[in-house]
Short mmCIF file of C-alpha atoms and ligand atoms in Angstrom, two decimals:
data_model
loop_
_atom_site.label_atom_id
_atom_site.label_comp_id
_atom_site.label_asym_id
_atom_site.label_seq_id
_atom_site.Cartn_x
_atom_site.Cartn_y
_atom_site.Cartn_z
CA PRO A 66 89.92 113.72 104.19
CA LYS A 67 91.13 110.30 105.16
CA PHE A 68 94.39 111.60 106.64
CA ILE A 69 95.84 114.25 108.94
CA LYS A 70 96.86 117.37 107.04
CA VAL A 71 100.04 118.96 108.45
CA GLU A 72 99.69 122.58 107.31
CA ASP A 73 102.54 124.47 105.58
CA ASN A 74 102.89 126.86 108.49
CA GLY A 75 101.58 124.36 111.01
CA HIS A 76 102.91 123.98 114.54
CA LEU A 77 106.55 122.88 114.72
CA TYR A 78 107.91 121.34 117.90
CA SER A 79 111.27 122.37 119.37
CA ILE A 80 113.94 119.72 119.99
CA ASP A 81 114.29 121.36 123.44
CA HIS A 82 110.99 119.70 124.39
CA PHE A 83 111.69 116.16 123.15
CA SER A 84 114.45 113.55 123.15
CA VAL A 85 116.60 113.47 120.05
CA PRO A 86 120.00 111.78 119.51
CA ARG A 87 122.67 114.23 120.75
CA HIS A 88 124.68 113.67 117.54
CA TYR A 89 121.85 115.16 115.44
CA GLU A 90 121.01 118.18 117.64
CA ASP A 91 122.95 120.56 115.37
CA SER A 92 121.20 119.33 112.21
CA ILE A 93 117.50 119.19 113.12
CA GLY A 94 115.50 122.32 112.36
CA SER A 95 112.33 121.28 114.16
CA ILE A 96 110.13 118.28 114.89
CA LEU A 97 107.23 118.03 112.45
CA ILE A 98 105.58 114.87 113.86
CA PRO A 99 106.66 113.55 117.28
CA HIS A 100 107.05 109.77 117.56
CA GLY A 101 104.08 109.42 119.92
CA LEU A 102 101.74 111.01 117.40
CA ILE A 103 103.14 108.77 114.66
CA ALA A 104 102.40 105.69 116.79
CA ASP A 105 98.86 106.80 117.63
CA ARG A 106 98.08 107.53 113.98
CA ILE A 107 99.43 104.11 112.90
CA GLU A 108 97.24 102.43 115.54
CA ARG A 109 94.15 103.87 113.83
CA MET A 110 95.48 103.10 110.33
CA ALA A 111 95.83 99.47 111.48
CA ARG A 112 92.12 99.43 112.40
CA ASP A 113 91.15 100.94 109.03
CA ILE A 114 93.31 98.41 107.16
CA HIS A 115 92.01 95.50 109.27
CA GLU A 116 88.39 96.54 108.71
CA GLY A 117 88.96 97.04 105.00
CA PHE A 118 90.74 93.74 104.45
CA GLU A 119 88.98 90.85 102.77
CA GLY A 120 90.66 87.50 102.45
CA GLU A 121 92.26 84.83 104.51
CA SER A 122 95.83 86.08 104.38
CA MET A 123 97.87 89.21 103.63
CA ILE A 124 101.43 89.75 102.43
CA LEU A 125 102.85 92.87 104.03
CA LEU A 126 105.41 94.09 101.47
CA CYS A 127 107.83 96.47 103.21
CA ILE A 128 109.62 98.90 100.91
CA LEU A 129 113.13 99.27 102.33
CA LYS A 130 114.77 101.02 103.84
CA GLY A 131 112.41 103.88 104.67
CA GLY A 132 109.39 101.65 105.22
CA PHE A 133 111.14 99.67 107.95
CA ARG A 134 109.81 101.41 111.06
CA PHE A 135 106.29 101.99 109.68
CA SER A 136 106.03 98.31 108.64
CA GLN A 137 107.15 97.13 112.07
CA ASP A 138 104.66 99.27 113.98
CA LEU A 139 101.81 98.66 111.53
CA MET A 140 102.32 94.89 111.70
CA ASN A 141 102.27 95.03 115.50
CA TYR A 142 99.03 96.99 115.64
CA ILE A 143 97.27 94.82 113.01
CA GLY A 144 98.56 91.78 114.91
CA ALA A 145 96.98 93.07 118.13
CA ILE A 146 93.61 93.44 116.39
CA ASN A 147 93.99 89.89 115.04
CA CYS A 148 94.30 88.75 118.66
CA ASN A 149 91.42 90.76 120.07
CA SER A 150 88.68 90.94 117.46
CA GLY A 151 86.28 88.55 115.75
CA LYS A 152 88.26 88.59 112.50
CA SER A 153 91.87 87.56 112.06
CA PHE A 154 94.04 86.81 109.05
CA GLN A 155 97.55 85.43 108.60
CA ILE A 156 100.17 88.07 107.71
CA GLY A 157 103.21 87.21 105.59
CA LEU A 158 106.18 89.55 105.35
CA ASP A 159 108.41 90.40 102.41
CA PHE A 160 110.82 93.16 101.42
CA LEU A 161 111.73 95.14 98.32
CA ARG A 162 114.43 97.73 97.88
CA LEU A 163 113.76 100.41 95.26
CA LYS A 164 116.35 102.59 93.59
CA SER A 165 115.19 105.09 91.01
CA TYR A 166 118.11 105.82 88.74
CA THR A 167 117.76 109.16 87.05
CA ASN A 168 118.89 109.21 83.40
CA GLU A 169 118.50 111.97 80.83
CA GLU A 170 114.85 111.30 80.05
CA SER A 171 113.19 110.06 83.28
CA GLY A 172 113.79 108.22 86.49
CA GLU A 173 113.94 104.51 85.80
CA LEU A 174 112.91 102.28 88.68
CA LYS A 175 115.26 99.45 89.70
CA ILE A 176 113.73 96.84 92.00
CA MET A 177 115.89 94.59 94.16
CA GLY A 178 114.29 91.53 95.73
CA VAL A 179 112.60 90.27 92.57
CA ASP A 180 112.31 86.78 94.07
CA ALA A 181 109.92 88.42 96.54
CA LEU A 182 107.76 89.45 93.57
CA GLU A 183 107.44 85.88 92.31
CA SER A 184 105.87 84.89 95.65
CA LEU A 185 103.09 87.49 95.27
CA LYS A 186 101.03 85.52 92.69
CA GLY A 187 97.45 85.11 93.90
CA LYS A 188 98.17 86.95 97.17
CA ASN A 189 96.52 89.93 98.88
CA VAL A 190 99.38 92.43 98.99
CA LEU A 191 99.69 95.47 101.22
CA ILE A 192 102.58 97.66 100.08
CA VAL A 193 103.97 99.61 103.04
CA GLU A 194 105.92 102.80 102.18
CA ASP A 195 107.35 105.61 104.21
CA ILE A 196 106.52 108.45 101.86
CA VAL A 197 104.84 109.10 98.54
CA ASP A 198 106.39 112.14 96.95
CA THR A 199 105.47 112.81 93.29
CA GLY A 200 103.86 109.34 93.11
CA ASN A 201 106.03 108.28 90.13
CA THR A 202 107.89 105.54 91.98
CA MET A 203 104.71 104.03 93.41
CA GLN A 204 102.92 104.08 90.06
CA GLN A 205 105.88 102.36 88.39
CA LEU A 206 105.99 99.79 91.20
CA LEU A 207 102.25 99.06 90.91
CA LYS A 208 102.61 98.47 87.16
CA THR A 209 105.52 96.11 87.80
CA LEU A 210 103.60 94.22 90.48
CA ASP A 211 100.65 93.61 88.13
CA VAL A 212 102.90 91.41 85.98
CA TYR A 213 103.16 88.97 88.91
CA GLN A 214 99.34 88.66 89.14
CA PRO A 215 98.66 89.33 92.81
CA LYS A 216 95.03 88.78 93.88
CA SER A 217 94.77 92.33 95.27
CA VAL A 218 97.16 95.21 95.92
CA LYS A 219 96.65 98.06 98.39
CA VAL A 220 99.13 100.75 99.40
CA ALA A 221 99.69 102.22 102.85
CA SER A 222 102.04 105.21 103.06
CA LEU A 223 102.83 106.95 106.33
CA LEU A 224 103.42 110.25 104.55
CA LEU A 225 102.09 111.92 101.41
CA LYS A 226 103.96 115.04 100.38
CA ARG A 227 102.07 117.98 98.89
CA ARG A 228 103.92 118.62 95.62
CA PRO A 229 102.98 120.88 92.70
CA ASP A 230 104.41 118.21 90.34
CA SER A 231 102.49 115.36 91.96
CA THR A 232 100.95 112.76 89.64
CA GLY A 233 97.86 113.07 91.84
CA TYR A 234 98.30 109.46 93.01
CA ILE A 235 96.84 108.93 96.50
CA PRO A 236 97.57 105.66 98.37
CA ASP A 237 94.70 103.63 99.85
CA TYR A 238 95.86 104.49 103.36
CA VAL A 239 97.82 107.64 104.34
CA GLY A 240 99.01 108.68 107.79
CA PHE A 241 99.82 112.36 107.26
CA GLU A 242 99.84 114.77 104.33
CA ILE A 243 102.90 116.97 104.83
CA PRO A 244 104.31 120.19 103.38
CA ASN A 245 106.75 120.06 100.47
CA LYS A 246 109.84 119.94 102.75
CA PHE A 247 112.58 117.32 103.04
CA VAL A 248 111.85 115.32 106.18
CA ILE A 249 114.00 112.82 108.09
CA GLY A 250 113.65 110.38 110.96
CA TYR A 251 111.54 107.29 111.70
CA ALA A 252 113.69 105.46 109.10
CA LEU A 253 113.53 108.24 106.53
CA ASP A 254 117.06 109.21 105.64
CA TYR A 255 119.22 111.95 104.17
CA ASN A 256 122.18 110.16 102.56
CA GLU A 257 121.62 107.25 104.97
CA TYR A 258 121.76 109.53 108.04
CA PHE A 259 118.87 110.19 110.50
CA ARG A 260 117.31 106.73 110.23
CA ASP A 261 118.20 106.40 113.94
CA LEU A 262 115.89 109.28 114.92
CA ASN A 263 112.39 108.51 116.24
CA HIS A 264 110.54 111.70 115.33
CA ILE A 265 109.81 112.97 111.82
CA CYS A 266 111.79 116.17 111.59
CA VAL A 267 112.84 118.86 109.15
CA ILE A 268 116.57 119.00 108.46
CA ASN A 269 118.24 122.42 108.77
CA ASP A 270 120.71 123.95 106.31
CA PHE A 271 123.65 123.09 108.54
CA GLY A 272 122.61 119.43 108.49
CA LYS A 273 122.13 119.46 104.70
CA LYS A 274 125.75 120.59 104.33
CA LYS A 275 127.16 118.44 107.12
CA TYR A 276 125.72 115.22 105.67
CA ALA A 277 125.92 116.08 101.98
CA ILE A 278 127.87 113.65 99.82
O1 PPO B 315 111.19 114.22 102.35
C1 PPO B 315 111.86 113.07 102.16
N1 PPO B 315 112.71 112.61 103.10
C2 PPO B 315 113.38 111.46 102.94
N2 PPO B 315 113.25 110.70 101.84
C3 PPO B 315 112.41 111.12 100.88
C4 PPO B 315 111.69 112.30 100.99
N3 PPO B 315 110.92 112.48 99.89
N4 PPO B 315 111.12 111.45 99.04
C5 PPO B 315 112.05 110.52 99.57
MG1 MG B 316 110.13 104.82 100.50
MG1 MG B 317 116.15 107.70 101.15
#
C-alpha cells in the first residue's frame, strides 16, 4: 500500500526512552509514532507530492488546528525539493478551521475562513490534514470546495484511522494508517491539550479523565 500500516498490536514505544513534556508524563500511555519517524515519513511524502504535482503553482490549504505541524514540515520538505531539483513551483499558504457540529441527524460541517475559499478559484489545491477518521468531514469539505471551482484538489493526511464505520475514503497521500485508538501529539489534541507534544501518542485513561471537560 501507499502508506505505513501501524498494526493494532504493533510495537509501542515507552516514554522512558524518549523526551516528552514532564506535564504530560502521567497522561501518555505509550508513543505510537516517534517524532523522528514522523519527520522521515513526511520527507518521502514531500517527494511523492512534488513528483505528482502538475502546474505552475500550488495552494497549500492547512486545516487548523491539527494540520499545523504537518503543514509546516511538509512545506519545508517540498520547499527543499524546489531548491534542489529540476522542477519547482510556487507554493501559496492558506488556512481553514473546521468544526463539525453534531445535531440529531448528522454532523454538520461548519467552515471558518470562507474568504480563503474564494481565493481557491482556478488554483491547484493541496489540502493538508492531520487525520482522516471516518472520512465524513473530508468528503463534506471536498464537496464544499468544488463550489469554488479550484483547478485541482488533492488531499494529504498524515494519519488515516482504521475504522469499521469508515466511508472508505482514502486521501491521495497518507503518512500512516493507524489503529482505531484516540491519538494525541504533533498538534493533534484532546480538548486542546497535547498539541505541545512532538510524538504521536496514545492517551491513557488517567489522561482522559484529567483533561476531560
Ligand atoms: O485520534 C484522534 N486524535 C485527535 N483528534 C482526532 C482523532 N480522530 N479524529 C480527530
Ligand atoms: Mg484535522
Ligand atoms: Mg481536535
